[in-house]
């Protein structure tokens, strides 16, 4: 008889990635790699500069597809927990409903604090990443009004899929299971 041994390989960080929907296979790539890096959940976001606009049945089909991408990424990376991929929401809808985070971050190349200068969080984290072209000034202000702090990751402006993954990797290296 085979014995099952429970895996304890989940990240100690509970990161929700609020990712603006990107075009082509970029969104699939971001979801796949974010799951491999240990995110807890993913919230697709539509923003002013989002190229892809989803609604109705098309949005449902994309969410189902993205959930399957997450499942495959879990199988590949050996995760026992499958992160949920929520139905797409507009940025204002998401910000109005998402207050359960101890640390709310968004990347801002003009921000003063770097990620490394922040104190290690003791609760849930939300990382908000904009689309190709970034969040608009109005969206950045709206996120700030909802408690999101702009942080600088480095001197370069990263593509949307690179920004999410680099930030998650940096958080895991600073505060998570890549630090050990």
XYZ file of N, CA, C and O in Angstrom:
720
model
N 0.848 -1.178 0.000
C 0.000 0.000 0.000
C 0.888 1.233 0.000
O 1.825 1.337 0.783
N 0.566 2.170 -0.890
C 1.337 3.403 -0.977
C 0.946 4.356 0.127
O -0.221 4.515 0.437
N 1.947 5.014 0.679
C 1.691 5.999 1.716
C 1.850 7.387 1.114
O 2.817 7.640 0.386
N 0.898 8.260 1.397
C 0.994 9.633 0.914
C 1.638 10.486 1.986
O 1.290 10.399 3.160
N 2.594 11.279 1.554
C 3.275 12.194 2.468
C 2.850 13.603 2.097
O 3.039 14.030 0.956
N 2.240 14.334 3.048
C 1.792 15.689 2.718
C 2.987 16.599 2.425
O 4.020 16.524 3.072
N 2.817 17.439 1.405
C 3.868 18.381 1.037
C 3.653 19.687 1.782
O 2.545 20.187 1.861
N 4.717 20.208 2.309
C 4.687 21.507 2.971
C 5.578 22.460 2.181
O 6.631 22.864 2.640
N 5.162 22.782 0.961
C 5.986 23.645 0.132
C 5.289 24.938 -0.269
O 5.695 25.592 -1.204
N 4.247 25.302 0.461
C 3.567 26.562 0.173
C 4.351 27.721 0.770
O 4.981 27.596 1.818
N 4.285 28.837 0.093
C 4.985 30.036 0.540
C 4.417 30.531 1.863
O 3.208 30.483 2.080
N 5.270 31.054 2.737
C 4.761 31.670 3.961
C 4.089 33.017 3.670
O 3.368 33.540 4.512
N 4.319 33.563 2.483
C 3.686 34.823 2.087
C 2.367 34.528 1.387
O 2.308 33.695 0.495
N 1.320 35.214 1.810
C 0.012 35.073 1.146
C -0.147 36.264 0.206
O -0.664 37.305 0.605
N 0.323 36.069 -1.015
C 0.331 37.139 -2.010
C -0.846 36.972 -2.956
O -1.035 35.906 -3.540
N -1.621 38.029 -3.104
C -2.626 38.111 -4.152
C -2.050 38.996 -5.240
O -1.610 40.116 -4.957
N -2.036 38.506 -6.442
C -1.581 39.274 -7.590
C -2.805 39.846 -8.291
O -3.613 39.099 -8.836
N -2.963 41.163 -8.221
C -4.002 41.866 -8.968
C -3.328 42.329 -10.256
O -2.625 43.341 -10.272
N -3.493 41.554 -11.307
C -2.763 41.735 -12.559
C -3.683 42.296 -13.635
O -4.696 41.696 -13.953
N -3.298 43.443 -14.195
C -4.048 43.964 -15.329
C -3.936 42.966 -16.474
O -2.872 42.387 -16.714
N -5.036 42.746 -17.146
C -5.095 41.755 -18.216
C -4.184 42.208 -19.356
O -4.312 43.322 -19.851
N -3.287 41.321 -19.729
C -2.358 41.635 -20.812
C -2.734 40.834 -22.057
O -3.481 39.863 -21.992
N -2.203 41.265 -23.178
C -2.602 40.676 -24.460
C -1.778 39.445 -24.817
O -0.730 39.180 -24.232
N -2.283 38.729 -25.809
C -1.588 37.549 -26.300
C -1.444 36.500 -25.215
O -2.331 36.316 -24.387
N -0.298 35.830 -25.222
C -0.067 34.788 -24.214
C 0.632 35.336 -22.975
O 1.016 34.577 -22.092
N 0.771 36.651 -22.878
C 1.442 37.259 -21.709
C 0.710 36.969 -20.403
O 1.332 36.746 -19.380
N -0.622 37.005 -20.458
C -1.393 36.754 -19.234
C -1.211 35.307 -18.791
O -1.018 35.046 -17.603
N -1.243 34.367 -19.734
C -1.004 32.959 -19.400
C 0.368 32.796 -18.758
O 0.512 32.115 -17.736
N 1.370 33.419 -19.362
C 2.744 33.336 -18.857
C 2.827 33.890 -17.438
O 3.413 33.263 -16.554
N 2.222 35.052 -17.223
C 2.255 35.677 -15.893
C 1.592 34.786 -14.855
O 2.132 34.583 -13.767
N 0.433 34.248 -15.173
C -0.276 33.379 -14.231
C 0.547 32.124 -13.948
O 0.740 31.742 -12.794
N 1.045 31.507 -14.991
C 1.838 30.281 -14.824
C 3.032 30.517 -13.908
O 3.258 29.776 -12.938
N 3.800 31.535 -14.176
C 5.024 31.781 -13.398
C 4.713 32.302 -11.994
O 5.408 31.950 -11.035
N 3.654 33.101 -11.848
C 3.273 33.587 -10.515
C 2.865 32.417 -9.619
O 3.213 32.368 -8.435
N 2.141 31.452 -10.192
C 1.758 30.256 -9.429
C 3.014 29.479 -9.037
O 3.153 29.035 -7.898
N 3.940 29.304 -9.975
C 5.187 28.610 -9.655
C 5.951 29.326 -8.537
O 6.609 28.680 -7.721
N 5.844 30.664 -8.489
C 6.544 31.452 -7.468
C 5.804 31.489 -6.131
O 6.309 32.033 -5.171
N 4.600 30.904 -6.072
C 3.925 30.747 -4.792
C 2.789 31.693 -4.476
O 2.369 31.773 -3.323
N 2.242 32.419 -5.469
C 1.122 33.303 -5.142
C -0.063 32.505 -4.618
O -0.239 31.335 -4.940
N -0.853 33.160 -3.806
C -2.010 32.531 -3.182
C -3.260 32.668 -4.040
O -4.108 31.765 -4.080
N -3.415 33.805 -4.713
C -4.577 34.017 -5.569
C -4.242 35.062 -6.627
O -3.296 35.835 -6.466
N -5.058 35.059 -7.687
C -4.841 35.979 -8.804
C -6.169 36.638 -9.140
O -7.193 35.960 -9.294
N -6.108 37.970 -9.247
C -7.272 38.754 -9.629
C -6.984 39.476 -10.935
O -6.234 40.442 -10.946
N -7.551 39.002 -12.056
C -7.397 39.750 -13.302
C -8.148 41.089 -13.208
O -9.273 41.142 -12.701
N -7.488 42.121 -13.689
C -8.014 43.483 -13.593
C -8.094 44.098 -14.988
O -7.165 43.959 -15.780
N -9.180 44.816 -15.260
C -9.217 45.634 -16.471
C -8.971 47.079 -16.037
O -9.501 47.532 -15.026
N -8.114 47.740 -16.782
C -7.779 49.122 -16.461
C -7.941 49.982 -17.703
O -8.222 49.477 -18.793
N -7.742 51.270 -17.539
C -7.956 52.201 -18.651
C -7.084 51.862 -19.854
O -7.518 51.990 -20.987
N -5.864 51.428 -19.627
C -4.942 51.151 -20.716
C -4.885 49.679 -21.115
O -4.045 49.303 -21.928
N -5.769 48.865 -20.563
C -5.805 47.450 -20.946
C -6.175 47.334 -22.415
O -7.158 47.937 -22.866
N -5.409 46.562 -23.136
C -5.685 46.333 -24.555
C -6.829 45.345 -24.705
O -7.717 45.516 -25.536
N -6.831 44.310 -23.889
C -7.858 43.270 -23.941
C -9.026 43.691 -23.055
O -8.843 44.015 -21.882
N -10.220 43.686 -23.620
C -11.441 44.002 -22.881
C -12.308 42.753 -22.854
O -12.637 42.201 -23.902
N -12.646 42.294 -21.660
C -13.429 41.070 -21.512
C -14.740 41.361 -20.800
O -14.777 42.152 -19.852
N -15.796 40.678 -21.231
C -17.066 40.756 -20.514
C -17.896 39.529 -20.861
O -17.620 38.829 -21.848
N -18.877 39.266 -20.032
C -19.826 38.192 -20.278
C -19.199 36.821 -20.445
O -18.311 36.421 -19.691
N -19.672 36.102 -21.460
C -19.237 34.727 -21.697
C -17.735 34.664 -22.016
O -17.048 33.731 -21.603
N -17.243 35.653 -22.745
C -15.811 35.671 -23.083
C -14.954 35.768 -21.819
O -13.934 35.093 -21.693
N -15.386 36.602 -20.861
C -14.664 36.735 -19.596
C -14.700 35.419 -18.818
O -13.695 35.008 -18.225
N -15.851 34.751 -18.828
C -15.976 33.466 -18.127
C -15.040 32.419 -18.721
O -14.388 31.664 -18.000
N -14.975 32.375 -20.049
C -14.102 31.405 -20.718
C -12.629 31.696 -20.430
O -11.839 30.768 -20.240
N -12.244 32.960 -20.423
C -10.851 33.314 -20.126
C -10.513 32.948 -18.686
O -9.440 32.427 -18.410
N -11.414 33.217 -17.742
C -11.159 32.878 -16.343
C -10.978 31.370 -16.197
O -10.067 30.904 -15.520
N -11.824 30.613 -16.856
C -11.708 29.156 -16.808
C -10.361 28.709 -17.408
O -9.687 27.840 -16.859
N -9.993 29.304 -18.520
C -8.699 28.988 -19.143
C -7.555 29.318 -18.188
O -6.634 28.506 -17.998
N -7.600 30.501 -17.577
C -6.529 30.908 -16.654
C -6.473 29.998 -15.431
O -5.403 29.707 -14.922
N -7.633 29.546 -14.951
C -7.641 28.620 -13.821
C -6.951 27.320 -14.218
O -6.197 26.748 -13.427
N -7.171 26.860 -15.441
C -6.486 25.653 -15.916
C -4.992 25.869 -16.052
O -4.199 24.953 -15.792
N -4.568 27.068 -16.439
C -3.138 27.405 -16.479
C -2.562 27.297 -15.067
O -1.473 26.733 -14.870
N -3.302 27.791 -14.074
C -2.848 27.711 -12.676
C -2.743 26.261 -12.220
O -1.782 25.885 -11.539
N -3.709 25.449 -12.583
C -3.679 24.028 -12.209
C -2.450 23.353 -12.810
O -1.726 22.621 -12.119
N -2.193 23.599 -14.083
C -1.014 23.014 -14.741
C 0.278 23.474 -14.079
O 1.215 22.680 -13.914
N 0.334 24.741 -13.710
C 1.534 25.265 -13.049
C 1.738 24.607 -11.684
O 2.873 24.350 -11.277
N 0.657 24.320 -10.992
C 0.757 23.615 -9.705
C 1.292 22.210 -9.902
O 2.141 21.750 -9.137
N 0.791 21.532 -10.917
C 1.262 20.173 -11.198
C 2.749 20.182 -11.516
O 3.505 19.337 -11.040
N 3.185 21.160 -12.318
C 4.582 21.234 -12.721
C 5.487 21.553 -11.537
O 6.561 20.995 -11.391
N 5.029 22.460 -10.662
C 5.885 22.923 -9.566
C 5.716 22.120 -8.280
O 6.396 22.397 -7.295
N 4.813 21.159 -8.269
C 4.644 20.319 -7.092
C 3.850 20.950 -5.972
O 3.919 20.509 -4.828
N 3.072 21.974 -6.277
C 2.247 22.601 -5.243
C 1.018 21.760 -4.950
O 0.419 21.176 -5.850
N 0.636 21.714 -3.682
C -0.551 20.980 -3.269
C -1.786 21.886 -3.265
O -2.908 21.404 -3.319
N -1.578 23.187 -3.182
C -2.667 24.160 -3.146
C -2.769 24.843 -4.502
O -1.769 25.331 -5.027
N -3.967 24.891 -5.076
C -4.184 25.556 -6.362
C -4.716 26.965 -6.095
O -5.808 27.123 -5.538
N -3.958 27.987 -6.482
C -4.445 29.358 -6.312
C -5.697 29.601 -7.153
O -5.813 29.089 -8.269
N -6.601 30.373 -6.616
C -7.808 30.700 -7.373
C -7.512 31.853 -8.327
O -6.754 32.766 -8.001
N -8.118 31.781 -9.498
C -8.099 32.881 -10.452
C -9.526 33.404 -10.494
O -10.445 32.695 -10.910
N -9.707 34.621 -10.023
C -11.048 35.199 -9.910
C -11.551 35.703 -11.259
O -10.780 35.846 -12.213
N -12.827 35.994 -11.315
C -13.410 36.600 -12.511
C -12.844 38.011 -12.664
O -12.614 38.704 -11.665
N -12.594 38.433 -13.892
C -12.047 39.773 -14.103
C -12.962 40.860 -13.540
O -14.193 40.760 -13.623
N -12.322 41.870 -12.952
C -13.025 43.044 -12.437
C -12.334 44.295 -12.958
O -11.147 44.262 -13.273
N -13.072 45.391 -12.977
C -12.431 46.662 -13.297
C -11.598 47.079 -12.084
O -11.856 46.643 -10.952
N -10.603 47.910 -12.319
C -9.761 48.356 -11.211
C -10.575 49.036 -10.114
O -10.403 48.694 -8.937
N -11.502 49.958 -10.435
C -12.307 50.555 -9.352
C -13.123 49.522 -8.570
O -13.233 49.618 -7.346
N -13.694 48.511 -9.262
C -14.440 47.458 -8.567
C -13.526 46.705 -7.604
O -13.901 46.433 -6.462
N -12.348 46.343 -8.060
C -11.402 45.597 -7.225
C -10.999 46.418 -6.014
O -11.021 45.932 -4.886
N -10.619 47.662 -6.239
C -10.146 48.496 -5.132
C -11.231 48.711 -4.087
O -10.939 48.754 -2.894
N -12.468 48.820 -4.522
C -13.575 49.033 -3.586
C -13.863 47.803 -2.740
O -14.414 47.909 -1.640
N -13.466 46.627 -3.220
C -13.820 45.391 -2.511
C -12.657 44.703 -1.824
O -12.860 43.715 -1.129
N -11.445 45.200 -1.986
C -10.263 44.471 -1.515
C -9.544 45.225 -0.398
O -8.598 45.957 -0.656
N -10.007 45.019 0.817
C -9.399 45.728 1.945
C -8.735 44.817 2.968
O -8.274 45.279 3.991
N -8.668 43.514 2.709
C -8.179 42.578 3.716
C -6.669 42.368 3.685
O -6.174 41.373 4.167
N -5.931 43.315 3.138
C -4.494 43.136 2.997
C -3.719 44.002 3.981
O -4.032 45.168 4.177
N -2.686 43.397 4.581
C -1.819 44.133 5.500
C -0.862 45.044 4.733
O -0.462 46.093 5.232
N -0.496 44.620 3.521
C 0.428 45.391 2.689
C -0.118 45.417 1.273
O -0.390 44.374 0.683
N -0.305 46.635 0.756
C -0.813 46.836 -0.601
C 0.250 47.588 -1.382
O 0.610 48.711 -1.022
N 0.731 46.961 -2.456
C 1.828 47.538 -3.228
C 1.480 47.663 -4.697
O 0.762 46.831 -5.243
N 2.029 48.675 -5.318
C 2.022 48.802 -6.764
C 3.367 49.377 -7.164
O 3.986 50.122 -6.397
N 3.843 49.001 -8.322
C 5.145 49.491 -8.766
C 5.015 50.905 -9.309
O 4.062 51.224 -10.009
N 5.988 51.720 -8.958
C 6.033 53.106 -9.411
C 7.504 53.477 -9.552
O 8.219 53.559 -8.550
N 7.979 53.690 -10.787
C 9.403 53.988 -10.968
C 9.833 55.302 -10.313
O 11.016 55.535 -10.123
N 8.871 56.144 -9.942
C 9.195 57.419 -9.298
C 9.085 57.349 -7.772
O 9.383 58.321 -7.090
N 8.664 56.219 -7.240
C 8.494 56.084 -5.785
C 9.845 56.144 -5.094
O 10.865 55.738 -5.649
N 9.843 56.628 -3.884
C 11.074 56.709 -3.109
C 11.464 55.384 -2.472
O 12.598 54.975 -2.593
N 10.534 54.694 -1.793
C 11.008 53.455 -1.168
C 11.191 52.348 -2.195
O 10.419 52.221 -3.144
N 12.223 51.590 -1.987
C 12.384 50.377 -2.776
C 11.744 49.245 -1.988
O 11.480 49.383 -0.787
N 11.527 48.137 -2.627
C 10.936 46.981 -1.957
C 11.805 46.557 -0.766
O 11.293 46.224 0.298
N 13.112 46.609 -0.942
C 14.042 46.185 0.117
C 13.986 47.096 1.342
O 14.390 46.682 2.428
N 13.475 48.303 1.195
C 13.409 49.229 2.323
C 12.149 49.058 3.168
O 12.035 49.659 4.227
N 11.228 48.244 2.713
C 9.986 48.033 3.453
C 10.199 47.026 4.576
O 11.035 46.132 4.479
N 9.403 47.153 5.614
C 9.402 46.197 6.712
C 8.686 44.932 6.254
O 7.680 45.002 5.538
N 9.185 43.804 6.672
C 8.562 42.530 6.315
C 7.101 42.530 6.761
O 6.803 42.850 7.915
N 6.180 42.178 5.871
C 4.759 42.176 6.233
C 4.415 41.031 7.174
O 5.058 39.987 7.154
N 3.403 41.247 7.987
C 2.951 40.205 8.908
C 1.579 39.649 8.515
O 1.039 38.818 9.218
N 1.052 40.122 7.419
C -0.258 39.641 6.968
C -0.274 39.481 5.466
O 0.764 39.452 4.802
N -1.472 39.400 4.929
C -1.661 39.206 3.493
C -1.135 40.387 2.690
O -1.208 41.537 3.131
N -0.644 40.087 1.493
C -0.056 41.085 0.606
C -0.863 41.122 -0.675
O -1.246 40.079 -1.206
N -1.082 42.325 -1.209
C -1.649 42.460 -2.543
C -0.656 43.238 -3.391
O -0.183 44.307 -3.000
N -0.338 42.688 -4.537
C 0.537 43.328 -5.506
C -0.305 43.684 -6.718
O -0.848 42.808 -7.382
N -0.421 44.982 -7.001
C -1.185 45.486 -8.133
C -0.219 45.829 -9.257
O 0.684 46.649 -9.073
N -0.395 45.184 -10.407
C 0.465 45.403 -11.567
C -0.394 45.900 -12.728
O -1.425 45.304 -13.048
N 0.048 46.974 -13.346
C -0.688 47.575 -14.454
C -0.484 46.833 -15.766
O 0.299 45.891 -15.857
N -1.188 47.297 -16.799
C -1.110 46.662 -18.116
C 0.070 47.198 -18.923
O 0.868 48.002 -18.410
N 0.151 46.776 -20.180
C 1.092 47.386 -21.100
C 0.790 48.893 -21.090
O -0.351 49.292 -21.181
N 1.790 49.703 -20.913
C 1.567 51.145 -20.836
C 1.343 51.636 -19.413
O 1.275 52.836 -19.176
N 1.206 50.733 -18.461
C 1.081 51.100 -17.055
C -0.294 51.599 -16.663
O -1.188 51.759 -17.489
N -0.445 51.833 -15.380
C -1.674 52.427 -14.855
C -1.677 53.912 -15.185
O -0.627 54.555 -15.199
N -2.859 54.467 -15.400
C -2.964 55.903 -15.651
C -2.718 56.662 -14.343
O -2.776 56.079 -13.253
N -2.466 57.945 -14.451
C -2.275 58.777 -13.248
C -3.507 58.703 -12.343
O -3.380 58.620 -11.121
N -4.688 58.732 -12.945
C -5.928 58.648 -12.158
C -6.021 57.307 -11.430
O -6.450 57.252 -10.267
N -5.613 56.233 -12.094
C -5.650 54.912 -11.466
C -4.621 54.814 -10.346
O -4.896 54.212 -9.305
N -3.470 55.390 -10.529
C -2.454 55.397 -9.467
C -2.971 56.163 -8.253
O -2.827 55.711 -7.120
N -3.618 57.310 -8.490
C -4.199 58.081 -7.379
C -5.296 57.283 -6.676
O -5.378 57.267 -5.452
N -6.145 56.623 -7.470
C -7.224 55.815 -6.898
C -6.653 54.683 -6.040
O -7.128 54.440 -4.923
N -5.632 54.017 -6.544
C -4.992 52.949 -5.763
C -4.392 53.527 -4.480
O -4.545 52.937 -3.399
N -3.737 54.664 -4.577
C -3.164 55.317 -3.391
C -4.267 55.647 -2.379
O -4.099 55.440 -1.176
N -5.399 56.147 -2.868
C -6.537 56.467 -1.986
C -7.073 55.230 -1.277
O -7.691 55.336 -0.225
N -6.835 54.049 -1.844
C -7.269 52.787 -1.234
C -6.134 52.101 -0.470
O -6.213 50.913 -0.154
N -5.070 52.838 -0.179
C -4.008 52.320 0.685
C -2.849 51.652 -0.018
O -1.982 51.075 0.645
N -2.796 51.717 -1.338
C -1.683 51.109 -2.062
C -0.479 52.039 -2.031
O -0.604 53.235 -2.264
N 0.644 51.457 -1.739
C 1.903 52.187 -1.644
C 2.721 51.915 -2.902
O 2.917 50.760 -3.282
N 3.213 52.963 -3.509
C 4.098 52.805 -4.650
C 5.490 52.424 -4.180
O 5.986 52.977 -3.193
N 6.097 51.470 -4.843
C 7.475 51.075 -4.541
C 8.257 51.000 -5.843
O 7.701 50.736 -6.908
N 9.525 51.230 -5.705
C 10.438 51.138 -6.842
C 11.145 49.797 -6.756
O 11.652 49.410 -5.711
N 11.176 49.086 -7.858
C 11.842 47.792 -7.883
C 13.280 47.928 -8.358
O 14.133 47.149 -7.997
N 13.549 48.935 -9.140
C 14.883 49.165 -9.669
C 14.850 50.337 -10.622
O 13.825 51.008 -10.752
N 15.935 50.564 -11.324
C 16.008 51.747 -12.178
C 15.319 51.604 -13.534
O 15.159 52.589 -14.247
N 14.894 50.410 -13.896
C 14.305 50.195 -15.212
C 12.798 49.999 -15.125
O 12.282 49.493 -14.143
N 12.100 50.356 -16.183
C 10.662 50.116 -16.287
C 10.486 48.757 -16.956
O 11.010 48.518 -18.048
N 9.788 47.870 -16.285
C 9.640 46.484 -16.741
C 8.318 46.277 -17.471
O 7.327 46.950 -17.177
N 8.301 45.317 -18.372
C 7.051 44.924 -19.022
C 6.107 44.371 -17.958
O 6.549 43.897 -16.904
N 4.820 44.372 -18.250
C 3.840 43.941 -17.261
C 4.107 42.529 -16.733
O 4.053 42.285 -15.527
N 4.424 41.589 -17.621
C 4.663 40.220 -17.159
C 5.973 40.103 -16.391
O 6.086 39.327 -15.442
N 6.960 40.891 -16.739
C 8.239 40.878 -16.030
C 8.089 41.539 -14.665
O 8.648 41.060 -13.675
N 7.337 42.626 -14.608
C 7.151 43.365 -13.355
C 6.538 42.478 -12.272
O 7.012 42.454 -11.131
N 5.487 41.744 -12.636
C 4.830 40.873 -11.658
C 5.797 39.825 -11.127
O 5.942 39.644 -9.916
N 6.472 39.153 -12.041
C 7.334 38.039 -11.640
C 8.571 38.509 -10.887
O 8.971 37.889 -9.899
N 9.167 39.603 -11.323
C 10.343 40.124 -10.625
C 9.981 40.567 -9.220
O 10.738 40.327 -8.265
N 8.827 41.181 -9.062
C 8.408 41.647 -7.734
C 8.088 40.474 -6.812
O 8.483 40.472 -5.644
N 7.394 39.476 -7.328
C 7.091 38.295 -6.507
C 8.387 37.598 -6.098
O 8.554 37.213 -4.936
N 9.318 37.453 -7.035
C 10.604 36.823 -6.709
C 11.355 37.637 -5.658
O 11.928 37.066 -4.718
N 11.330 38.952 -5.789
C 12.013 39.799 -4.800
C 11.352 39.671 -3.429
O 12.048 39.580 -2.406
N 10.024 39.646 -3.377
C 9.333 39.481 -2.091
C 9.673 38.126 -1.479
O 9.908 38.038 -0.269
N 9.701 37.078 -2.297
C 10.052 35.755 -1.781
C 11.498 35.744 -1.273
O 11.797 35.114 -0.258
N 12.393 36.447 -1.961
C 13.792 36.495 -1.525
C 13.964 37.316 -0.253
O 14.759 36.969 0.619
N 13.207 38.402 -0.118
C 13.324 39.261 1.055
C 12.610 38.690 2.281
O 13.146 38.734 3.391
N 11.384 38.205 2.086
C 10.531 37.846 3.224
C 10.003 36.425 3.182
O 9.408 35.955 4.149
N 10.155 35.722 2.091
C 9.506 34.438 1.929
C 10.442 33.265 1.966
O 11.506 33.309 2.606
N 10.074 32.221 1.240
C 10.820 30.968 1.328
C 12.069 30.927 0.447
O 12.823 29.966 0.519
N 12.327 31.955 -0.338
C 13.608 32.017 -1.063
C 14.693 32.668 -0.195
O 15.849 32.651 -0.560
N 14.288 33.216 0.949
C 15.235 33.859 1.854
C 16.031 32.833 2.669
O 17.081 33.151 3.198
N 15.497 31.623 2.778
C 16.164 30.632 3.621
C 17.120 29.757 2.861
O 17.145 29.656 1.684
